[in-house]
Amino acid sequence: MSGARTFAIDATRLDGWLRELARFSDAPAPAVERVLYTPTDLAGRAFVRGLAESLGLAVRVDAVGNTFFRLEGREPALAAVATGSHLDAIPNAGRFDGTVGVLGGLAALEAIRGAGITPRRAIEVIAFTSEEPTRFGLGCVGSRLMSGAIAPEAVRALRDAAGRPFEEVRADAGFVGALEEVRLPEGHYHAFVELHVEQGPVLEREGVAIGVVTAIAAPASYVLEIEGEGGHAGAVLMPDRKDALCAAAEIILAVEDAARTSGSDDTVATVGVCRVFPGAINGIAARVHLELDLRDTSLAAREEAFAVMAAAIERIAAARRVRVSRRTINEDPPAQADAAIVAAVEASAAAHGLTSRRMPSRAYHDALFMARIAPMGMVFVPSARGVSHRPDEYTAPEDVARGAAVLAGTLLKLAEDGDG
Ligand code: GLV
Ligand code: MN
Ligand code: MN
């Protein structure tokens, strides 16, 4: 069988699945919110599981809740080809981030089977647990555990904002077994290919149907705790203050400046969380908690920008007589896509008569971690106006279907590969 095989995906049906899944939300439509291990997350998972079962796929759930939907191959002993993405959604999100990769993966398997094909290798769609960092502050928990990128002890040490341990919340959600069991060895999968919305403007702007990801940017994130001195907003005179919020304001701007002036177009830095204690209009801020997300496609450029930020933070802390402590949440290296998978995605796009272009992924994905245990690739479809992580995130049904068709062709090509 060759990569030239093409598939027709029913765009309206796949869009219907996406719309139905979006109804499992803790935010009013069109916003979507499905946070890890909440009843809504569990209900969304159950919906997708029901769908997969109705397509005749075998289901396995691991200890952390990663869920595997398998289309068996002609040679079940061979390493399977995997695809998939995530079902969780940050507060005030849209309905395409992650879901397109899971439901598009199911549509791809349905199309392969519908064409009367049993691939040589099995193909699995994985719905990864907690790609988003919303609940425990760390993204890609499921794929990190699966690839060995994080130790189970480190996951057990996580606490949510209410102080609840990861293990307690996981058990309440019904996921049991040791986290150690989630790990899969290198070679377990023959290849991993994730379908995702671009979340940026390039494909739409250039009128290109398919993005072929060559590398995933290196993300890092940190917590900064700024400790000043609280006091009465009326009584403490300005020269005597150690206002933690004023220091935080300078730090936020210094972070932005370091990213803007890094010399790399791909450096991005975001302070997305700022919590002020005590948070009273007539109280000087005693403490501020900041969370910083820093990324670049080049690890060296990211590290350089980080060094500039760290020096600026030290200067600001000294000048404002506050203490700043820093905790690293993650510092992940970038991942390169596998050349053969890039070629397979390009061949599938061409066979479907679709334009494609190579591009980096500036967002991180479960594919970043799956690259540690399997050759990795990604397929992007256009995001209207480049918008994501917002309720108005939108990818046209035809664009989603094109991505699923290209995915199906790519998966089938890889599933017919020889070797172990
Ligand atoms: C994933 O959602 C990211 O923040 O890149
Ligand atoms: Mn996301
Ligand atoms: Mn995503």
Short mmCIF file of C-alpha atoms and ligand atoms in Angstrom, two decimals, residues 97 131-132 199 389, ligand 2:
data_model
loop_
_atom_site.label_atom_id
_atom_site.label_comp_id
_atom_site.label_asym_id
_atom_site.label_seq_id
_atom_site.Cartn_x
_atom_site.Cartn_y
_atom_site.Cartn_z
CA ASP A 97 -7.87 22.81 20.82
CA GLU A 131 -2.35 18.42 28.41
CA GLU A 132 -3.40 21.74 29.90
CA GLN A 199 -3.47 28.22 17.05
CA HIS A 389 -7.51 29.55 24.01
MN MN B 2 -4.30 24.47 24.79
#
